[in-house]
Amino acid sequence: MTAVVETRALTVRYSGATALDGVDLTVHDHEMVALIGANGAGKSTLVKALSGLLRPDSGTITVSGRLAQVPEGREMFGDLTVDDNLRLGGWRNGRGGRDTTGVYELLPELAGIRTRRAGALSGGQQQMVAIGRALMARPDILVIDELSLGLAPLIVTTLVGHLRALNTDRGLAVLLIEQNARLALDLCDRAYVLEAGRIALHGRAAALARDPRVAAAYLGGHIEVTS
Amino acid sequence: MSDLIGYLVTGLGIGAGFALVASGLVAIYRVTRVVNFAQGAFAVLAAMLAASLLGAGVPHGLAELGGVTLGALTGLIVGAVAIGRPGTSPGTSLIVTLGLGVLAYAVEILIWGDQPRSYPGVPGVADLAGARLQAHYLLIIAVTAPVFALMAWFFTRTDLGRALSACASNRYAAQVVGIDVRRMGLLAFTIGGALGGLAGVLTTPVQQVTFDSDVALIVNGFAAAVLGGLTRPVIALAGGLLLGVAQTLAAGYGGGAYQVEVALVLMLTVMIVQAARTGPVAETAR
Amino acid sequence: MRRRLPAVLLLAVLTLLPPLLPERHLATFVLLALAATVTVGVSLLMGYAGQVSLGQASFYAIGAYAAGLLAVHGVPPLLGLLAAPVIAAVAATLLGAPLLRLRGHHLAFATLAVQLILLSLLAQADWAGGAIGLQGIPRFSIGGFELREDLGYAYAAGFVLMIAVLIARNVIESRAGRGMRAAATSETAAAASGVAIGGYRLAVFALSAAFAGLAGGVYAFYLGYLAPGSFPVLLSIEFVVMAVVGGLGTIAGPLVGASVIVLLVQALNTLGTQPGMPGYAPAVLSYAVYAIVLIVCVLYLPKGLVPPIRDRLSVRPATPAPDHV
Ligand SMILES: Nc1ncnc2c1ncn2[C@@H]1O[C@H](COP(=O)(O)OP(=O)(O)O)[C@@H](O)[C@H]1O
Ligand SMILES: [Mg+2]
């Protein structure tokens, strides 16, 4: 197993306030890893740092292969068509990277709406476009910031099905950031728990799901923990 | 009746110039959120250079192309100064472009002096359904129409154009997919410069140009663009044509007076109505 | 006592300097003081109401024409001069009510449009002299005493500047001023703290117009002749340059800004009119100065000249920083 993404002692500050504090995180080939944490824990900051949109204040990020992200809030090009959104996802790959047929095969739901304006789509459709747009970069690892936020359960099931298939059939590694910890821990192999910019816990997803601290804080459990 | 047709076509010709300036403003604003005050200067510089080149014996076509190229180059320079420093806010950039517009005065007077300039365009008088008008107006319209078609094609059908539209639509998402938004901003300034330059070289034969002609151009261009909230090129085109026609009619039937006021009052009305509709910021009662 | 010092210093300069100046520099002094008066208002407007006006010369023109027209029609000059700021402020209130709904570049273009409309109307108004201009404005006089010499106008301009500075200082240090400062930085925050932004903004707009109108009144009597061409759009831009260069939201800022720009342009003008220089040299040099100073200042010295200097001179600011609300 080789690491696709590895951070060492990653620290990011926003004009003084520390958002990430010495984060060590690894995602291996073909692996699905969950990152859970409360609002403001620093999850989106980590995503931005991994995709090179934020410069770390210290520590290292090693990405071997290509990383693509599905940003929090989906961030559509709202005035553009679905097809144009997808094509722009291949921007980094240059002229040859604009062929969208592969993505329509992987996400057949998109084929029927390819000429629609992305801004006019439902949240679930937009999330599908955002995933498709990220896939256009031909990534080795997909980082998804808040997969299910604001979406109906049915579409979440569809999206999860696609992710599972991408992972098993294509070997795509996934770092999944998710409010619904149960969903994330069920889907993924390993998981990290981020609290106030630090990794508080990490390990096998199944084991974390049974951990009383995780249950109390993220799974709606009722065990009082003082840590 | 033939008067009216004459005024209409003349107005469309003048309006096409405004529309080109306006679309340059829109191209820049969409991508960078900067209102480029130096937009009129592109037109003046281009027209001045074209006049000099024609004076030196360069043939028509080539001379105008030279002017447009200078407009584009100036656009790039203005963009580099206005948005080149990371973290420059659009408000700051507006003031910078204002300064660059004044700097253009210095350059223009230094090179070309402060006297009005012009050059002959398409010679002769056209006869259109009984209306007689300078044939050059037809050329302005004939060039502007395909330019707008070309732009529509560029912004929706080419990858570079889509990337510019992407920056306009969602800057953050553009960064996420790896588009260099600052470079796209510079490209937008270059395109805006070329469009401004085209307006200058096209309209100079019918409206001579002085170093400070830019004020009228930028104000009319802004008036046209603001109709579409500075982001919609098609409305900017329609707005420019409308302004041109309205001013020509005002001049034609109003005996020359108050034609400046038409555009300005229209612009003020549009902005105030827009602000009233969207309600800029909730204001507390006095 | 310490906060009085700058005002006393200014008063000393305005009283002691004019008699020492040679005749040919008195004109510069008059124009500088008038420009500074207008700029005090522009700085207040930009720094405290957060609004860019590219049409401040309109109110300068309105004040000048008001005073000039009244005087031409036999109204005593003192009354004309007093009417100038009032009429400018009334005009600003009427215009500001709709216009101040606009923000940022919209307001900038709206104020510019107002000035262009005004210039065009003036050029077509025969009763105001039309494009040729308004001639034969009598010299300023109170009772039987007529102001003939430039020295007298230097004092008049200095007096007007002093009034603007004192009023501006009182406004800034008032509770309302602090509210406006908050409004300039964050409208929502100011609204939340119960500041009536709309009213304040209109009041500052009217006050800044009154300063410009007053300065315009003096200008009319000083020159004795007015034309639309005396109030180009570029003049409005110059006021913005002076305000930005000096530093917005300070009292010393507009004074320093106006002085630096006027003296710099004057020096280059002298250079540009040297024998052997081409005829276009003065224009080129002054445009270049306005442009470069503005650009460099906005990009590299966004607070202007005064705040950094003041911070360096005193560990504690002489006046309480206005941004603590
Ligand atoms: N651009 C920013 N500037 C300043 N602080 C920020 C910025 N973005 C996020 N933060 C702060 O950093 C912390 C982590 O934010 P974020 O990474 O968005 O958390 P999460 O995605 O886990 O909800 C929060 O306290 C947030 O307020
Ligand atoms: Mg987040």
PDB file of C-alpha atoms in Angstrom, chain B residues 25 29 33 35-37 81-82 85 88 92-96 98-100 102-107 109-110 113-114 211 215-216 218-219 222 226 229-230 256-261 264-265 267-268 271-272 274-276 280-286, chain C residues 46 52 54 98-114 116-117 120-121 124 187-188 190-192 194-202 233-234 237 240 244 280 283-288 290-292 294-295 298-300:
ATOM      1  CA  LEU B  25     -16.462  47.027 -19.544  1.00  0.00           C
ATOM      2  CA  TYR B  29     -16.195  43.408 -14.843  1.00  0.00           C
ATOM      3  CA  ARG B  33     -15.369  42.671 -10.618  1.00  0.00           C
ATOM      4  CA  VAL B  35     -15.188  48.676 -13.232  1.00  0.00           C
ATOM      5  CA  ASN B  36     -12.503  49.823 -15.623  1.00  0.00           C
ATOM      6  CA  PHE B  37     -12.446  53.566 -15.752  1.00  0.00           C
ATOM      7  CA  VAL B  81      -1.343  47.492 -12.711  1.00  0.00           C
ATOM      8  CA  ALA B  82      -4.956  47.308 -11.538  1.00  0.00           C
ATOM      9  CA  ARG B  85      -0.919  42.963  -6.855  1.00  0.00           C
ATOM     10  CA  THR B  88      -6.139  44.476  -4.419  1.00  0.00           C
ATOM     11  CA  THR B  92      -8.990  50.046  -5.135  1.00  0.00           C
ATOM     12  CA  SER B  93      -8.619  48.755  -8.675  1.00  0.00           C
ATOM     13  CA  LEU B  94     -11.316  51.194  -9.836  1.00  0.00           C
ATOM     14  CA  ILE B  95      -9.308  54.118  -8.449  1.00  0.00           C
ATOM     15  CA  VAL B  96      -6.169  52.722 -10.063  1.00  0.00           C
ATOM     16  CA  LEU B  98      -9.082  56.117 -12.884  1.00  0.00           C
ATOM     17  CA  GLY B  99      -5.447  57.116 -12.361  1.00  0.00           C
ATOM     18  CA  LEU B 100      -4.356  55.207 -15.444  1.00  0.00           C
ATOM     19  CA  VAL B 102      -5.479  60.329 -16.405  1.00  0.00           C
ATOM     20  CA  LEU B 103      -2.003  58.984 -17.144  1.00  0.00           C
ATOM     21  CA  ALA B 104      -3.222  58.207 -20.648  1.00  0.00           C
ATOM     22  CA  TYR B 105      -3.931  61.946 -21.045  1.00  0.00           C
ATOM     23  CA  ALA B 106      -0.288  62.700 -20.383  1.00  0.00           C
ATOM     24  CA  VAL B 107       0.869  60.087 -22.872  1.00  0.00           C
ATOM     25  CA  ILE B 109      -0.769  64.842 -25.290  1.00  0.00           C
ATOM     26  CA  LEU B 110       2.932  64.037 -25.265  1.00  0.00           C
ATOM     27  CA  GLY B 113      -0.854  66.923 -28.835  1.00  0.00           C
ATOM     28  CA  ASP B 114      -4.140  68.213 -27.520  1.00  0.00           C
ATOM     29  CA  PHE B 211      -7.447  63.172 -25.587  1.00  0.00           C
ATOM     30  CA  VAL B 215     -15.100  60.703 -20.518  1.00  0.00           C
ATOM     31  CA  ALA B 216     -18.053  60.709 -22.903  1.00  0.00           C
ATOM     32  CA  ILE B 218     -16.829  55.708 -20.606  1.00  0.00           C
ATOM     33  CA  VAL B 219     -20.000  57.354 -19.358  1.00  0.00           C
ATOM     34  CA  PHE B 222     -21.159  52.494 -18.484  1.00  0.00           C
ATOM     35  CA  VAL B 226     -25.309  49.140 -16.280  1.00  0.00           C
ATOM     36  CA  GLY B 229     -25.985  45.026 -14.256  1.00  0.00           C
ATOM     37  CA  LEU B 230     -22.527  45.226 -15.899  1.00  0.00           C
ATOM     38  CA  GLY B 256     -28.786  69.634 -30.878  1.00  0.00           C
ATOM     39  CA  ALA B 257     -29.480  70.541 -27.277  1.00  0.00           C
ATOM     40  CA  TYR B 258     -29.714  68.083 -24.398  1.00  0.00           C
ATOM     41  CA  GLN B 259     -28.349  65.041 -26.187  1.00  0.00           C
ATOM     42  CA  VAL B 260     -25.726  64.433 -23.487  1.00  0.00           C
ATOM     43  CA  GLU B 261     -28.426  64.550 -20.838  1.00  0.00           C
ATOM     44  CA  LEU B 264     -26.940  60.432 -18.337  1.00  0.00           C
ATOM     45  CA  VAL B 265     -30.468  60.765 -17.061  1.00  0.00           C
ATOM     46  CA  MET B 267     -28.263  55.884 -16.617  1.00  0.00           C
ATOM     47  CA  LEU B 268     -29.142  57.575 -13.332  1.00  0.00           C
ATOM     48  CA  MET B 271     -29.295  52.706 -11.420  1.00  0.00           C
ATOM     49  CA  ILE B 272     -31.703  54.246  -8.935  1.00  0.00           C
ATOM     50  CA  GLN B 274     -32.171  48.956  -9.771  1.00  0.00           C
ATOM     51  CA  ALA B 275     -31.020  50.001  -6.313  1.00  0.00           C
ATOM     52  CA  ALA B 276     -34.587  50.531  -5.172  1.00  0.00           C
ATOM     53  CA  PRO B 280     -28.675  47.808  -1.501  1.00  0.00           C
ATOM     54  CA  VAL B 281     -28.422  47.515   2.256  1.00  0.00           C
ATOM     55  CA  ALA B 282     -31.139  47.558   4.809  1.00  0.00           C
ATOM     56  CA  GLU B 283     -31.262  51.091   6.092  1.00  0.00           C
ATOM     57  CA  THR B 284     -32.511  51.970   9.498  1.00  0.00           C
ATOM     58  CA  ALA B 285     -35.144  54.626   9.779  1.00  0.00           C
ATOM     59  CA  ARG B 286     -33.922  58.079  10.548  1.00  0.00           C
TER      60      ARG B 286
ATOM     61  CA  MET C  46     -14.901  59.141   1.547  1.00  0.00           C
ATOM     62  CA  VAL C  52     -16.551  58.096  -3.603  1.00  0.00           C
ATOM     63  CA  LEU C  54     -16.402  61.915  -8.788  1.00  0.00           C
ATOM     64  CA  PRO C  98     -32.034  59.428  -4.663  1.00  0.00           C
ATOM     65  CA  LEU C  99     -28.322  59.100  -5.455  1.00  0.00           C
ATOM     66  CA  LEU C 100     -27.090  57.953  -2.073  1.00  0.00           C
ATOM     67  CA  ARG C 101     -29.073  54.768  -2.479  1.00  0.00           C
ATOM     68  CA  LEU C 102     -26.215  53.836  -4.767  1.00  0.00           C
ATOM     69  CA  ARG C 103     -22.917  52.387  -3.634  1.00  0.00           C
ATOM     70  CA  GLY C 104     -19.360  52.051  -4.839  1.00  0.00           C
ATOM     71  CA  HIS C 105     -18.854  52.388  -8.565  1.00  0.00           C
ATOM     72  CA  HIS C 106     -22.527  53.132  -9.123  1.00  0.00           C
ATOM     73  CA  LEU C 107     -22.310  56.209  -6.938  1.00  0.00           C
ATOM     74  CA  ALA C 108     -19.004  57.179  -8.534  1.00  0.00           C
ATOM     75  CA  PHE C 109     -20.571  57.154 -11.990  1.00  0.00           C
ATOM     76  CA  ALA C 110     -23.750  58.798 -10.761  1.00  0.00           C
ATOM     77  CA  THR C 111     -21.848  61.748  -9.307  1.00  0.00           C
ATOM     78  CA  LEU C 112     -19.796  61.958 -12.479  1.00  0.00           C
ATOM     79  CA  ALA C 113     -23.021  61.974 -14.499  1.00  0.00           C
ATOM     80  CA  VAL C 114     -24.438  64.757 -12.343  1.00  0.00           C
ATOM     81  CA  LEU C 116     -21.574  66.245 -16.795  1.00  0.00           C
ATOM     82  CA  ILE C 117     -25.256  67.141 -16.795  1.00  0.00           C
ATOM     83  CA  SER C 120     -23.941  70.705 -20.215  1.00  0.00           C
ATOM     84  CA  LEU C 121     -26.860  72.631 -18.723  1.00  0.00           C
ATOM     85  CA  GLN C 124     -26.724  75.941 -22.640  1.00  0.00           C
ATOM     86  CA  GLU C 187     -23.047  49.252   7.250  1.00  0.00           C
ATOM     87  CA  THR C 188     -24.606  46.216   8.812  1.00  0.00           C
ATOM     88  CA  ALA C 190     -23.528  50.290  12.203  1.00  0.00           C
ATOM     89  CA  ALA C 191     -27.169  49.578  11.473  1.00  0.00           C
ATOM     90  CA  ALA C 192     -27.176  46.945  14.165  1.00  0.00           C
ATOM     91  CA  GLY C 194     -28.671  51.735  15.894  1.00  0.00           C
ATOM     92  CA  VAL C 195     -26.871  54.307  13.774  1.00  0.00           C
ATOM     93  CA  ALA C 196     -29.187  55.967  11.286  1.00  0.00           C
ATOM     94  CA  ILE C 197     -26.848  55.606   8.329  1.00  0.00           C
ATOM     95  CA  GLY C 198     -29.040  57.036   5.612  1.00  0.00           C
ATOM     96  CA  GLY C 199     -29.522  60.311   7.419  1.00  0.00           C
ATOM     97  CA  TYR C 200     -25.880  60.686   8.377  1.00  0.00           C
ATOM     98  CA  ARG C 201     -24.721  59.882   4.900  1.00  0.00           C
ATOM     99  CA  LEU C 202     -26.974  62.509   3.419  1.00  0.00           C
ATOM    100  CA  VAL C 233     -14.421  66.406 -14.506  1.00  0.00           C
ATOM    101  CA  LEU C 234     -10.703  66.325 -13.959  1.00  0.00           C
ATOM    102  CA  ILE C 237     -10.726  63.739  -9.819  1.00  0.00           C
ATOM    103  CA  VAL C 240     -10.215  62.746  -4.908  1.00  0.00           C
ATOM    104  CA  VAL C 244      -6.537  59.922  -1.021  1.00  0.00           C
ATOM    105  CA  TYR C 280       2.381  70.847 -23.979  1.00  0.00           C
ATOM    106  CA  ALA C 283      -0.312  69.716 -19.177  1.00  0.00           C
ATOM    107  CA  VAL C 284       1.623  66.483 -19.612  1.00  0.00           C
ATOM    108  CA  LEU C 285       3.499  66.951 -16.358  1.00  0.00           C
ATOM    109  CA  SER C 286       0.438  67.765 -14.292  1.00  0.00           C
ATOM    110  CA  TYR C 287      -1.630  64.871 -15.666  1.00  0.00           C
ATOM    111  CA  ALA C 288       1.284  62.540 -15.072  1.00  0.00           C
ATOM    112  CA  TYR C 290      -2.012  63.333 -10.656  1.00  0.00           C
ATOM    113  CA  ALA C 291      -2.019  59.877 -12.163  1.00  0.00           C
ATOM    114  CA  ILE C 292       1.198  58.524 -10.738  1.00  0.00           C
ATOM    115  CA  LEU C 294      -2.830  58.533  -7.151  1.00  0.00           C
ATOM    116  CA  ILE C 295      -1.836  55.081  -8.361  1.00  0.00           C
ATOM    117  CA  VAL C 298      -3.645  53.713  -3.584  1.00  0.00           C
ATOM    118  CA  LEU C 299      -1.482  50.661  -4.171  1.00  0.00           C
ATOM    119  CA  TYR C 300       1.422  51.222  -1.823  1.00  0.00           C
TER     120      TYR C 300
END
